[in-house]
mmCIF file of C-alpha atoms and ligand atoms in Angstrom:
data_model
loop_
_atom_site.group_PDB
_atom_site.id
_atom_site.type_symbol
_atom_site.label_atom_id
_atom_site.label_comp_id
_atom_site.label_asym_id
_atom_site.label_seq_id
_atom_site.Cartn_x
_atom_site.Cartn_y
_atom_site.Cartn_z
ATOM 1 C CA UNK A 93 -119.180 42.469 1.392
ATOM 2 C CA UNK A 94 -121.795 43.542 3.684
ATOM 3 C CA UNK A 95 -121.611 47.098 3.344
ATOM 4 C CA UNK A 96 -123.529 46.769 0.272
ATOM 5 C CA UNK A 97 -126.686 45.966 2.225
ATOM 6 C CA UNK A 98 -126.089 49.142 4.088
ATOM 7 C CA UNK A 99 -128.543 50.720 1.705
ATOM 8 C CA UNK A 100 -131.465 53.126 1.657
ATOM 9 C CA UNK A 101 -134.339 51.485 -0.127
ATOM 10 C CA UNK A 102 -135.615 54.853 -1.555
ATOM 11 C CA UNK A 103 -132.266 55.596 -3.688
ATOM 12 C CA UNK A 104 -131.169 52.581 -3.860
ATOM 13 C CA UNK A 105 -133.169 49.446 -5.842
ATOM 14 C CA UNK A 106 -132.959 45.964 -4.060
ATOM 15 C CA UNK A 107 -132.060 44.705 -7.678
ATOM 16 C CA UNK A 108 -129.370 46.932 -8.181
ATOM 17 C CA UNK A 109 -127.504 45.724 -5.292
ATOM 18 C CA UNK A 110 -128.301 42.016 -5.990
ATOM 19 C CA UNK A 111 -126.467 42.514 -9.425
ATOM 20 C CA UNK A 112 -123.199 44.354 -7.735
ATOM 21 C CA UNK A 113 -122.974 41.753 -4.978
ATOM 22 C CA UNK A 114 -122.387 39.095 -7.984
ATOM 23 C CA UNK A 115 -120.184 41.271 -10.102
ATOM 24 C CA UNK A 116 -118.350 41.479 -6.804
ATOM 25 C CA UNK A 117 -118.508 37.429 -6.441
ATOM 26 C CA UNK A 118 -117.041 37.447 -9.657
ATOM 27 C CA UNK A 119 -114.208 39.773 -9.170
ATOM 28 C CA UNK A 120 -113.432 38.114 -5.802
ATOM 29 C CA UNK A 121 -112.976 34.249 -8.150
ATOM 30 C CA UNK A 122 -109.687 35.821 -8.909
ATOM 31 C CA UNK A 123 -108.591 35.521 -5.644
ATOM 32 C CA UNK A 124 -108.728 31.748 -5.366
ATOM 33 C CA UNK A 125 -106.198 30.258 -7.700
ATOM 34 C CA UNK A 126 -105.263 27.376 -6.948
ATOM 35 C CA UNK A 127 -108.387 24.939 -6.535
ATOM 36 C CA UNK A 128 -108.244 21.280 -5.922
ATOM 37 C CA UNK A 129 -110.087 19.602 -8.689
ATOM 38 C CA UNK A 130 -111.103 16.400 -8.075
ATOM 39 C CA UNK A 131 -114.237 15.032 -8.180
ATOM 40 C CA UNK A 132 -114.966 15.216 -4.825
ATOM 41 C CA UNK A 133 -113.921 18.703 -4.201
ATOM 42 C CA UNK A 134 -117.021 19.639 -7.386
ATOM 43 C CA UNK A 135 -118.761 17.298 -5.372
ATOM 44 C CA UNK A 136 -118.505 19.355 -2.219
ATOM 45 C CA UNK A 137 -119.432 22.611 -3.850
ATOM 46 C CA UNK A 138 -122.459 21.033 -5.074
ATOM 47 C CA UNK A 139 -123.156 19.643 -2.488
ATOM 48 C CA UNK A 140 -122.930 23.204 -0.181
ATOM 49 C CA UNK A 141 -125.206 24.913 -3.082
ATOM 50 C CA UNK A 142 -127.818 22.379 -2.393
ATOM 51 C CA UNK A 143 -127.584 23.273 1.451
ATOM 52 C CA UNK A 144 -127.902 26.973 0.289
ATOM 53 C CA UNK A 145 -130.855 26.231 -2.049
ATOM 54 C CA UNK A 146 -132.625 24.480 1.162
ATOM 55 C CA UNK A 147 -131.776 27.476 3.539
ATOM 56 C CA UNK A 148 -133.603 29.861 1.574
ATOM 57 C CA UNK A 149 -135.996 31.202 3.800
ATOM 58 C CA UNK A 150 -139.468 31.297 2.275
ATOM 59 C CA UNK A 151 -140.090 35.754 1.395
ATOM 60 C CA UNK A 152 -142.705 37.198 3.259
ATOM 61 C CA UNK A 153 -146.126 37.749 2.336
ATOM 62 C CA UNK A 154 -146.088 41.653 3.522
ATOM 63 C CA UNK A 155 -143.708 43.967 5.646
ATOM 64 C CA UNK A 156 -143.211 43.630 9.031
ATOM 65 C CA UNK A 157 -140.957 45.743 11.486
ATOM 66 C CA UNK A 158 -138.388 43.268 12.779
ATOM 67 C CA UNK A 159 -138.903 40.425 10.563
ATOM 68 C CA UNK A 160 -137.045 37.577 11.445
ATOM 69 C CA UNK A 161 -137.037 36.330 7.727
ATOM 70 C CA UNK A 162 -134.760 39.316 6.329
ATOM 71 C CA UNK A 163 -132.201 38.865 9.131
ATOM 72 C CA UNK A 164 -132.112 34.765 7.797
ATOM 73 C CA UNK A 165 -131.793 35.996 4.441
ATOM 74 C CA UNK A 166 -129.558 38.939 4.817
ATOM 75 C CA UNK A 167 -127.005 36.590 7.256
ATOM 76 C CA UNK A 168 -126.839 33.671 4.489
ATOM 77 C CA UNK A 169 -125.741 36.616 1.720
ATOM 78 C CA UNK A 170 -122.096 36.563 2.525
ATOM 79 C CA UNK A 171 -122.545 32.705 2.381
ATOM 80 C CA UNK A 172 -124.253 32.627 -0.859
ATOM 81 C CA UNK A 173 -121.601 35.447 -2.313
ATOM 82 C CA UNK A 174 -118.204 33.456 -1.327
ATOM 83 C CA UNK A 175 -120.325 29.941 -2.594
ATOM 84 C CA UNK A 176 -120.222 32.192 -5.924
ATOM 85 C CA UNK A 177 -116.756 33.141 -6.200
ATOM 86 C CA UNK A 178 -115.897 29.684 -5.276
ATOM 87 C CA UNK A 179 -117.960 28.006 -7.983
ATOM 88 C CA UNK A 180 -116.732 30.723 -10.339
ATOM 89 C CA UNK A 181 -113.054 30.006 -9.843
ATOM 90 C CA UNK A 182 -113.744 26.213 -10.044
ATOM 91 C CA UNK A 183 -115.846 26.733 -13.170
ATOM 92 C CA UNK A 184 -112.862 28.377 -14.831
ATOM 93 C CA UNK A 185 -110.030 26.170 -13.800
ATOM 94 C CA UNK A 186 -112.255 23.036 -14.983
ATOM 95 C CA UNK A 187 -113.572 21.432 -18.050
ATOM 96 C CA UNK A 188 -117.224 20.561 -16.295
ATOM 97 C CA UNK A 189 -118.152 23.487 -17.579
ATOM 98 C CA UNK A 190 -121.982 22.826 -18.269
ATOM 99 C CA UNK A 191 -122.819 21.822 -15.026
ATOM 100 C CA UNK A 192 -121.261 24.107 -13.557
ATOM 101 C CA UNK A 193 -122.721 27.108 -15.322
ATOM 102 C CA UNK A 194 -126.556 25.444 -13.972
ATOM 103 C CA UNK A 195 -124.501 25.688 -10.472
ATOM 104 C CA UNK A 196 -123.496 29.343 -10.738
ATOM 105 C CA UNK A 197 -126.756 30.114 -12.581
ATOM 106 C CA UNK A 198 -128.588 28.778 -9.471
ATOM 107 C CA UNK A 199 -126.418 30.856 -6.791
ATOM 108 C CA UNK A 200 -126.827 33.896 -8.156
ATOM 109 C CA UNK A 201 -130.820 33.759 -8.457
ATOM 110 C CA UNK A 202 -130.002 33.001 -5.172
ATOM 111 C CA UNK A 203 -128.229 36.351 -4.313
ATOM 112 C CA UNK A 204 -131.107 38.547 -6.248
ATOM 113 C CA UNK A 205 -133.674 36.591 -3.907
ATOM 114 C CA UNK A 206 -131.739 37.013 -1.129
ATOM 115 C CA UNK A 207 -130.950 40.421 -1.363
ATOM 116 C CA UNK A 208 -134.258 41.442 -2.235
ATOM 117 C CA UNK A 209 -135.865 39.331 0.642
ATOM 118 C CA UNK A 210 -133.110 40.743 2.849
ATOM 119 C CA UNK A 211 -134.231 44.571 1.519
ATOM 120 C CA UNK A 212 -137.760 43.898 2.494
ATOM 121 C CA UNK A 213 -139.236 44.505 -1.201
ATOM 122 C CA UNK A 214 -141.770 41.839 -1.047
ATOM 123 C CA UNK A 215 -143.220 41.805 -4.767
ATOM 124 C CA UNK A 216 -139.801 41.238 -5.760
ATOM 125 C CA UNK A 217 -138.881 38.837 -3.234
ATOM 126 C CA UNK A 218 -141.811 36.640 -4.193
ATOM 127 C CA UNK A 219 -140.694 36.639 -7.788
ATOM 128 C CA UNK A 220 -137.094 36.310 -7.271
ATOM 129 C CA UNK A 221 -137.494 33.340 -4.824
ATOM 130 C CA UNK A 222 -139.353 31.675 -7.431
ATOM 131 C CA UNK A 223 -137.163 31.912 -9.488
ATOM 132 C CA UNK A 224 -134.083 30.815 -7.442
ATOM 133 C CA UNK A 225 -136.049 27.759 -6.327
ATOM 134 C CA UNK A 226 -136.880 26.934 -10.345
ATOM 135 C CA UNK A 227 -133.362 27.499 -10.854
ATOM 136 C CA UNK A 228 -132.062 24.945 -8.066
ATOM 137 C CA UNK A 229 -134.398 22.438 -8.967
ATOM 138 C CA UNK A 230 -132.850 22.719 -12.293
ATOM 139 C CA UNK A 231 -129.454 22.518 -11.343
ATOM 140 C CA UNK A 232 -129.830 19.465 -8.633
ATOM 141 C CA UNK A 233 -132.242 17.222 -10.977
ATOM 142 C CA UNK A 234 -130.383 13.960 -12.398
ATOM 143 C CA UNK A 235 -132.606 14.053 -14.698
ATOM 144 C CA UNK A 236 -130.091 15.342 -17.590
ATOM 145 C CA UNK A 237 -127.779 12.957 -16.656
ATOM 146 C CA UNK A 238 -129.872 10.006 -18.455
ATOM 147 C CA UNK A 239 -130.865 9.093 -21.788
ATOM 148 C CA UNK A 240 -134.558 8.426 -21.587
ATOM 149 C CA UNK A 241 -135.875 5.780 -24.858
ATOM 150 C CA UNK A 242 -138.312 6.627 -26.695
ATOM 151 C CA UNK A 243 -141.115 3.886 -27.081
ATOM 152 C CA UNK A 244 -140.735 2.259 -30.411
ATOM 153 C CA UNK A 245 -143.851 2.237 -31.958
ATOM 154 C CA UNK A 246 -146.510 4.645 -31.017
ATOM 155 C CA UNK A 247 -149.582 2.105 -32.272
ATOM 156 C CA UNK A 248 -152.939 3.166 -30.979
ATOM 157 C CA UNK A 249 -154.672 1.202 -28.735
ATOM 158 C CA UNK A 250 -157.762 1.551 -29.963
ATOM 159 C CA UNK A 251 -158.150 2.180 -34.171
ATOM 160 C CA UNK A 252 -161.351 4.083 -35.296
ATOM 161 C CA UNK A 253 -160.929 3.168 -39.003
ATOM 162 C CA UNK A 254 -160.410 -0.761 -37.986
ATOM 163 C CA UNK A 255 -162.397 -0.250 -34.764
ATOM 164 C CA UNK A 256 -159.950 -2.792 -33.373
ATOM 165 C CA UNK A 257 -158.885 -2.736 -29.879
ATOM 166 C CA UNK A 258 -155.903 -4.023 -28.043
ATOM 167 C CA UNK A 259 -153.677 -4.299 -24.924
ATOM 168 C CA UNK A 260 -151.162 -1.329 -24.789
ATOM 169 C CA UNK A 261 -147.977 -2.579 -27.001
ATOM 170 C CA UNK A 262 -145.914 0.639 -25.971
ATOM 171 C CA UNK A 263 -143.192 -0.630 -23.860
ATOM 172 C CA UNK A 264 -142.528 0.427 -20.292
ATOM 173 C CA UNK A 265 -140.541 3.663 -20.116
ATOM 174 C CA UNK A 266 -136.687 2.538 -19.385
ATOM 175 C CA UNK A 267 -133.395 4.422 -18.623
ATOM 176 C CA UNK A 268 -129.899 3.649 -19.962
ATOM 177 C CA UNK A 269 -127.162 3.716 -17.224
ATOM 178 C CA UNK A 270 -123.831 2.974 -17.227
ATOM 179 C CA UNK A 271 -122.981 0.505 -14.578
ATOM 180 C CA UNK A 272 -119.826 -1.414 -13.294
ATOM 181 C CA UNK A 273 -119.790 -5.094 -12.954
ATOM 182 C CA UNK A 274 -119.657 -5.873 -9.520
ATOM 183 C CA UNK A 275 -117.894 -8.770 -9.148
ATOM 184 C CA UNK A 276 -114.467 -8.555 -8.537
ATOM 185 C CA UNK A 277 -112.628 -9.954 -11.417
ATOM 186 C CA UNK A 278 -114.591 -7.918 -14.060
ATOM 187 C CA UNK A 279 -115.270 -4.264 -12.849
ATOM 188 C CA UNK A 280 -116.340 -3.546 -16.386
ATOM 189 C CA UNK A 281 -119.040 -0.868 -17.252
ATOM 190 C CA UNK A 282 -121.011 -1.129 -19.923
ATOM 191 C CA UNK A 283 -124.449 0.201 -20.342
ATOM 192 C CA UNK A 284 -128.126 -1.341 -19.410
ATOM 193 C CA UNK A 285 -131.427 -0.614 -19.415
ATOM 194 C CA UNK A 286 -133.865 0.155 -16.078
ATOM 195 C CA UNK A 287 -136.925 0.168 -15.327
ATOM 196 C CA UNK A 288 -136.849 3.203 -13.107
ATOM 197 C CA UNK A 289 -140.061 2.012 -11.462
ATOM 198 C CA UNK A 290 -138.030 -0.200 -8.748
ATOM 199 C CA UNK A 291 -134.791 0.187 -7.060
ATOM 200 C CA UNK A 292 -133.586 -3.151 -6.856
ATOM 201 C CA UNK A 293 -132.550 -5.140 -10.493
ATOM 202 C CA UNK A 294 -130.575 -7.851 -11.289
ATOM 203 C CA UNK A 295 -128.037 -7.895 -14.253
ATOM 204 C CA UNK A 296 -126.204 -10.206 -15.821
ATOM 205 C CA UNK A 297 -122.820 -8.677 -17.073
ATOM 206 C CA UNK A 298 -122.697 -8.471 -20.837
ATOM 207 C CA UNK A 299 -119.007 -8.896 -20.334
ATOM 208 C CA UNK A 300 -118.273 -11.858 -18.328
ATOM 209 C CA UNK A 301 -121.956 -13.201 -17.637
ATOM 210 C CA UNK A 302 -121.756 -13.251 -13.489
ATOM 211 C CA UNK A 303 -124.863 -11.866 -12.001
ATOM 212 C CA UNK A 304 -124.852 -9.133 -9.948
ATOM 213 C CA UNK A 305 -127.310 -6.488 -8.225
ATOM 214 C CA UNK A 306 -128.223 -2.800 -8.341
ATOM 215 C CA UNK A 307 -130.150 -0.927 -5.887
ATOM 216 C CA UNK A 308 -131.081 3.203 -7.446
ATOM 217 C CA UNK A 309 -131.204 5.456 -4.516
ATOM 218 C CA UNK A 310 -131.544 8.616 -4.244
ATOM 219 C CA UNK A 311 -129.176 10.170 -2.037
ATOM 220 C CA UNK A 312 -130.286 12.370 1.805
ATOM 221 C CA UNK A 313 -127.062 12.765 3.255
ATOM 222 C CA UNK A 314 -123.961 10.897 4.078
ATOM 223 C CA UNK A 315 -122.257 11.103 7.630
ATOM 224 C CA UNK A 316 -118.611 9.483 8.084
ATOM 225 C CA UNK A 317 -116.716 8.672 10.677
ATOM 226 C CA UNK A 318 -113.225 6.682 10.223
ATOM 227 C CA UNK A 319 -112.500 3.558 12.397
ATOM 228 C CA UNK A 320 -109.132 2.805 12.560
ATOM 229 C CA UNK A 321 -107.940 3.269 9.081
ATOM 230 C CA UNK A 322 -111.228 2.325 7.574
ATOM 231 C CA UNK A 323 -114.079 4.863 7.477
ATOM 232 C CA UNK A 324 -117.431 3.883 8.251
ATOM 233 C CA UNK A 325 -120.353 5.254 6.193
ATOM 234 C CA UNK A 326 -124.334 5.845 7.025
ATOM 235 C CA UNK A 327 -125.551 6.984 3.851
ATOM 236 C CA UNK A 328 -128.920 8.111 4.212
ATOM 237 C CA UNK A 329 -131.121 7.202 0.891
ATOM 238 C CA UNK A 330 -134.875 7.249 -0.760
ATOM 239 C CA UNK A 331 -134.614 3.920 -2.828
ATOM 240 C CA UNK A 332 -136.384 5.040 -6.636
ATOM 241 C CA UNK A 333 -139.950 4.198 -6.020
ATOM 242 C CA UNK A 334 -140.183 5.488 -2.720
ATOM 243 C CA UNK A 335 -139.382 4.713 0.768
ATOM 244 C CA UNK A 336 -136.709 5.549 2.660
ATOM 245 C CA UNK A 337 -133.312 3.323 4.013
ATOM 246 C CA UNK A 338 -129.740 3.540 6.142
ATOM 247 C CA UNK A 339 -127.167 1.677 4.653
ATOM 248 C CA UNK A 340 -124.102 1.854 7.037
ATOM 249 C CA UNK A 341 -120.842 0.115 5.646
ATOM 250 C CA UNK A 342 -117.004 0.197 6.509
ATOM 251 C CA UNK A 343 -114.443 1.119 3.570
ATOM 252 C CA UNK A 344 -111.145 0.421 4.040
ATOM 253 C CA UNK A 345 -109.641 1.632 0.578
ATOM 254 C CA UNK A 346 -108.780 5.397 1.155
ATOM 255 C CA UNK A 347 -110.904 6.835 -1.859
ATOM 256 C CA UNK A 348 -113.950 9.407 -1.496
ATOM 257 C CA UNK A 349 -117.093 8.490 -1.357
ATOM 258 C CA UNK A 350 -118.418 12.033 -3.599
ATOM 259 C CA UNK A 351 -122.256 11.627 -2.987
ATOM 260 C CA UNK A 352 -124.338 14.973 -2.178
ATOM 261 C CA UNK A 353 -127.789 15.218 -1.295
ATOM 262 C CA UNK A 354 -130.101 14.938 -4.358
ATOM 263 C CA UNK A 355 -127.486 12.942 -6.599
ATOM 264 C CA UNK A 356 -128.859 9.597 -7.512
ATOM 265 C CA UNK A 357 -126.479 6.163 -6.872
ATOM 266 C CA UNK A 358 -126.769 3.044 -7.400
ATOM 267 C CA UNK A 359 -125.252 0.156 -4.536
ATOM 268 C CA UNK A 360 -123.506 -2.318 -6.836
ATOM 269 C CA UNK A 361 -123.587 -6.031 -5.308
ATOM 270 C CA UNK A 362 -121.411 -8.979 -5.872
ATOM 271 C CA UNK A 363 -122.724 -12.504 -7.103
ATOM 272 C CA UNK A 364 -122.109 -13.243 -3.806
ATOM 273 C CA UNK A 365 -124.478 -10.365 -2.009
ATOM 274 C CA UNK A 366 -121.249 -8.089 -0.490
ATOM 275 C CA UNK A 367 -121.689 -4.643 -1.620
ATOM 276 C CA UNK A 368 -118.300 -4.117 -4.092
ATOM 277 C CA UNK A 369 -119.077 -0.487 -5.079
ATOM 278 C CA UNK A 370 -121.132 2.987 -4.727
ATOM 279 C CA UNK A 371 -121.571 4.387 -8.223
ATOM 280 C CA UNK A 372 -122.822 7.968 -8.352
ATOM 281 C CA UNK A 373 -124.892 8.250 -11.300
ATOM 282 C CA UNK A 374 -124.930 12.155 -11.360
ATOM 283 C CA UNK A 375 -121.185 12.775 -11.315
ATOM 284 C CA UNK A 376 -120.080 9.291 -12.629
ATOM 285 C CA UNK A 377 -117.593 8.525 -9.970
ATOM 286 C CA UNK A 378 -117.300 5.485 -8.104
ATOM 287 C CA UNK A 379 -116.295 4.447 -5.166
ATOM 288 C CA UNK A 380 -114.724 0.550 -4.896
ATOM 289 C CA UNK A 381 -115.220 -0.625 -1.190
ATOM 290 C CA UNK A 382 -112.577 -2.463 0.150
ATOM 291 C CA UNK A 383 -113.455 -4.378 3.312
ATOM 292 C CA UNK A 384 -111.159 -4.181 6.207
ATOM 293 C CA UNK A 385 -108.127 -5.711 6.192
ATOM 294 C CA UNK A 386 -108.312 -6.993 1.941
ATOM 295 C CA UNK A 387 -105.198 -7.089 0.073
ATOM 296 C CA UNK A 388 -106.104 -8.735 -2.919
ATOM 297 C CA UNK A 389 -102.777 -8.563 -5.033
ATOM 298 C CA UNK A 390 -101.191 -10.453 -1.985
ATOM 299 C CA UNK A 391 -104.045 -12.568 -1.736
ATOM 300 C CA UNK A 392 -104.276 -12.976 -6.261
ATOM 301 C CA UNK A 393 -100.638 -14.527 -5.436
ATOM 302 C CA UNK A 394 -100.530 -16.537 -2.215
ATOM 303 C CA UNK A 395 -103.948 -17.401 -1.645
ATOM 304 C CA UNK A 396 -106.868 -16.577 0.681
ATOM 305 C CA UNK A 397 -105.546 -17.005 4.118
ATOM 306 C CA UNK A 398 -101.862 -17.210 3.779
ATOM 307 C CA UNK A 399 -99.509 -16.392 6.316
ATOM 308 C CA UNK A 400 -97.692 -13.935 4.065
ATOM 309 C CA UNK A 401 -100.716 -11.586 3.739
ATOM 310 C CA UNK A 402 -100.365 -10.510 7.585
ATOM 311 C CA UNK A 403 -96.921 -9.078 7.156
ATOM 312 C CA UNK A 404 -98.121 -7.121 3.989
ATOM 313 C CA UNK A 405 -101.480 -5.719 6.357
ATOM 314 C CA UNK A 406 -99.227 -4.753 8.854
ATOM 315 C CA UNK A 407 -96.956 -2.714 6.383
ATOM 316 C CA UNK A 408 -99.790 -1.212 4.778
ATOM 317 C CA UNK A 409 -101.458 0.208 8.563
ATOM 318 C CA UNK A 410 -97.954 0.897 9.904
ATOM 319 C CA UNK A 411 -96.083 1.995 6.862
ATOM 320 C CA UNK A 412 -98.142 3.767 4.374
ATOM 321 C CA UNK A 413 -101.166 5.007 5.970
ATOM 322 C CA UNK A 414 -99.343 7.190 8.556
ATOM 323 C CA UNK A 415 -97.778 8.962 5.159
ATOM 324 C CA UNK A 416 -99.596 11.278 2.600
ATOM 325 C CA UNK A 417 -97.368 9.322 -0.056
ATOM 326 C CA UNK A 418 -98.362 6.015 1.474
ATOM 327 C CA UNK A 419 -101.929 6.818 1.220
ATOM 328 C CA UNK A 420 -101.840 7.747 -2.164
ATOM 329 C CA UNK A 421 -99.851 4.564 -3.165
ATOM 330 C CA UNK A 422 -102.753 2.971 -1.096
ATOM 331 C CA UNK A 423 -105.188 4.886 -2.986
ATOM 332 C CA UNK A 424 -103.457 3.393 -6.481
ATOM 333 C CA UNK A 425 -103.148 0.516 -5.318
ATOM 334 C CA UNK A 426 -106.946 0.263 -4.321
ATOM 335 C CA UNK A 427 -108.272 1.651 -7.501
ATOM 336 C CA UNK A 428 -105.593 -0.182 -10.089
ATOM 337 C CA UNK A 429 -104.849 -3.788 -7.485
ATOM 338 C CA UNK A 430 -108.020 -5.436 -8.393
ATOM 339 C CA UNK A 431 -107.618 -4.985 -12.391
ATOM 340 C CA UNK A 432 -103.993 -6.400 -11.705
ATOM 341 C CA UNK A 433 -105.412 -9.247 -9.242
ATOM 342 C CA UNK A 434 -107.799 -10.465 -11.987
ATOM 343 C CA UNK A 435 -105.124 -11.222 -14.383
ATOM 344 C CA UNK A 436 -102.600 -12.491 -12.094
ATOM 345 C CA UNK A 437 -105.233 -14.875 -10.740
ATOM 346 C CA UNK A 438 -106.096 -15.822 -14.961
ATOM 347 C CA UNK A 439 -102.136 -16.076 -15.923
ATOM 348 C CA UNK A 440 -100.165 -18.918 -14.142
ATOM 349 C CA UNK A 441 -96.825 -17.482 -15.597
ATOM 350 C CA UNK A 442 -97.560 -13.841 -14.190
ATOM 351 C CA UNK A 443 -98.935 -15.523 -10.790
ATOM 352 C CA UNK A 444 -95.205 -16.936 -10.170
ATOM 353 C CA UNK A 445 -93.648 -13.500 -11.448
ATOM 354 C CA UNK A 446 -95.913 -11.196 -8.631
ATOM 355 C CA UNK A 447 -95.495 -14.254 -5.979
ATOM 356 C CA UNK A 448 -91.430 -14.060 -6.356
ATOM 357 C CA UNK A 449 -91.903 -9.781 -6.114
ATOM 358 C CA UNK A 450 -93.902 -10.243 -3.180
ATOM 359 C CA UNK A 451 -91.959 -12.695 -1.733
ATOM 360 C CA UNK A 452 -89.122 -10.623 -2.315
ATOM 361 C CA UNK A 453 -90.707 -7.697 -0.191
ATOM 362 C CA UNK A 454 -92.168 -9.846 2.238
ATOM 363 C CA UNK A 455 -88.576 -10.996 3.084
ATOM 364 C CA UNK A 456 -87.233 -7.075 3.508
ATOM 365 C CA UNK A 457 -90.751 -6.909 5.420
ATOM 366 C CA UNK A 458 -89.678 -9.911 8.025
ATOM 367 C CA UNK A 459 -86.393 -8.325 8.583
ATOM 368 C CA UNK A 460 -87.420 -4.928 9.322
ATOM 369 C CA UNK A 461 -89.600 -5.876 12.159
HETATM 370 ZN ZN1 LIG B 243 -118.544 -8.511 -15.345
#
């Protein structure tokens, strides 16, 4: 890939090579077939571009021998180039499609600047970097992710022909979000309107009327670590209106949590004040956080605190979490268990069914230890 660079600026243009090095990205896409698609894998790819976008080094006001600043920009090319190809072959093998394209749009103004930072043309540079960083800013803002409303009336406040005057009637500017209930019976979403002046609003759920709380951040970074079979999160955040925060929590139900830096979430409390879920309003996925040791089917059946819900802890640590089959049915069971606990707990006849499963398993559980 690098023996592009290996040019002679007389014969050979800067912007020439910039445009080969991404018809070469683009050739190379072919290579990766098989992509994971999940969410969190487009996450991650975003998330790397926006590492990319903040690496590029600022292009240099004249020419210098030895300039530090077209080593940094010629060593983050093959970076930027397999980025490309890696977006490309994603782009093509998934129906996210517009966002994407931004994505891919962004990388390669990133090549051009690169390239012609890299080649030491510094009228070019200047423009190009420009450009890239437009281009970036376009492709990390949430901004197209919301619906902004329109004021309904657009009354003066003051009216020359009546030469009446008057308090400002437009309402405050408000966003419409989809959020999930937090509480743990409903985990509805349905879709409200913010003030995006503070981070912290209450709700009441227009679905089963329980209160709960959202805090808008605006994501850093995220560092994990796992703890036993939980992971611990510090997510890094600006809370919307400014500021900036640590939240560190523990997660114990095997999802991702797909947050990159830029992407704007929103910390969905309980009722009761425990946080139930991260909701990632650029991407739309969610992450439901299970405390440590919860088992809420178990628990929808026998009851907080019965002796029953030990052996089915133990089974889930020593059983399924050791197996990539077990942590998937984990994973399900997270994502699908707490739908399914809500109308065991509301429906006496399917309470008895699950208890008499469960009890069932719990029995084979006993004997196996
Ligand atoms: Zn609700």
């Amino acid at each position: 890939m690098l023996d592009a660079l290996a040019w002679t600026p007389k014969n050979r243009g800067t912007l020439e090579i910039g445009e080969e090095l991404i018809l070469r990205a683009r050739a190379e896409a072919g290579r990766y077939e098989s992509l994971v698609l999940s969410p969190a894998a487009v996450d991650a790819l975003r998330a790397e571009s926006a590492e990319l976008f903040e690496a590029l080094p600022e292009p240099p006001a004249y020419r210098r021998a030895n300039d530090t600043v077209r080593d940094r920009a010629i060593e983050l090319l093959p970076r930027a180039t397999d980025l490309l190809s890696r977006l490309i072959a994603t782009a093509k093998a998934s129906r996210d499609d517009e966002r994407l394209a931004t994505l891919i749009g962004a990388v390669e103004a990133h090549v051009r600047a690169l390239v012609a930072i890299g080649g030491g043309n510094i009228s070019a540079g200047d423009n190009l970097a420009r450009e890239a960083w437009e281009a970036a800013r376009a492709a990390t803002s949430s901004g197209s992710f919301f619906q902004f409303e329109s004021p309904a009336s657009a009354a003066k406040v003051f009216d020359r022909n009546t030469g009446v005057s008057r308090y400002d009637p437009r309402p405050e500017p408000s966003l419409t979000v989809q959020l999930f209930c937090a509480n743990q019976d409903c985990r509805r979403p349905a879709p409200y309107s913010v003030a995006p002046r503070y981070s912290t609003h209450r709700f009441t759920c227009t679905l089963c009327q329980k209160p709960f709380t959202g805090h808008f951040v605006e994501v850093r970074g995220v560092d994990s670590r796992s703890v036993g079979k939980a992971m611990h999160y510090t997510l890094r955040v600006e809370p919307v209106g400014g500021g900036a925060s640590v939240l560190e929590f523990d997660d114990a139900s095997q999802g991702e949590l797909a947050l990159a830096p830029r992407d704007l979430a929103v910390l969905l409390y309980s009722g009761t004040g425990s946080l139930s879920a991260v909701e990632n309003l650029t991407t739309g996925h969610v992450l439901w956080v299970v405390p440590k040791g919860a088992c809420f089917l178990a628990t929808a059946a026998f009851g907080e605190g019965a002796r029953e819900l030990d052996a089915f802890r133990a089974f889930r640590d020593e059983v399924l979490l050791p197996q990539a089959a077990g942590r998937a049915f984990v994973r399900a069971y997270y994502r699908h268990g707490p739908w399914l606990a809500a109308r065991v707990r509301r429906n006496p006849r399917a309470q008895r069914a699950v208890r008499f499963l469960l009890q069932q398993m719990h029995r084979g559980l006993v004997a196996r230890r």
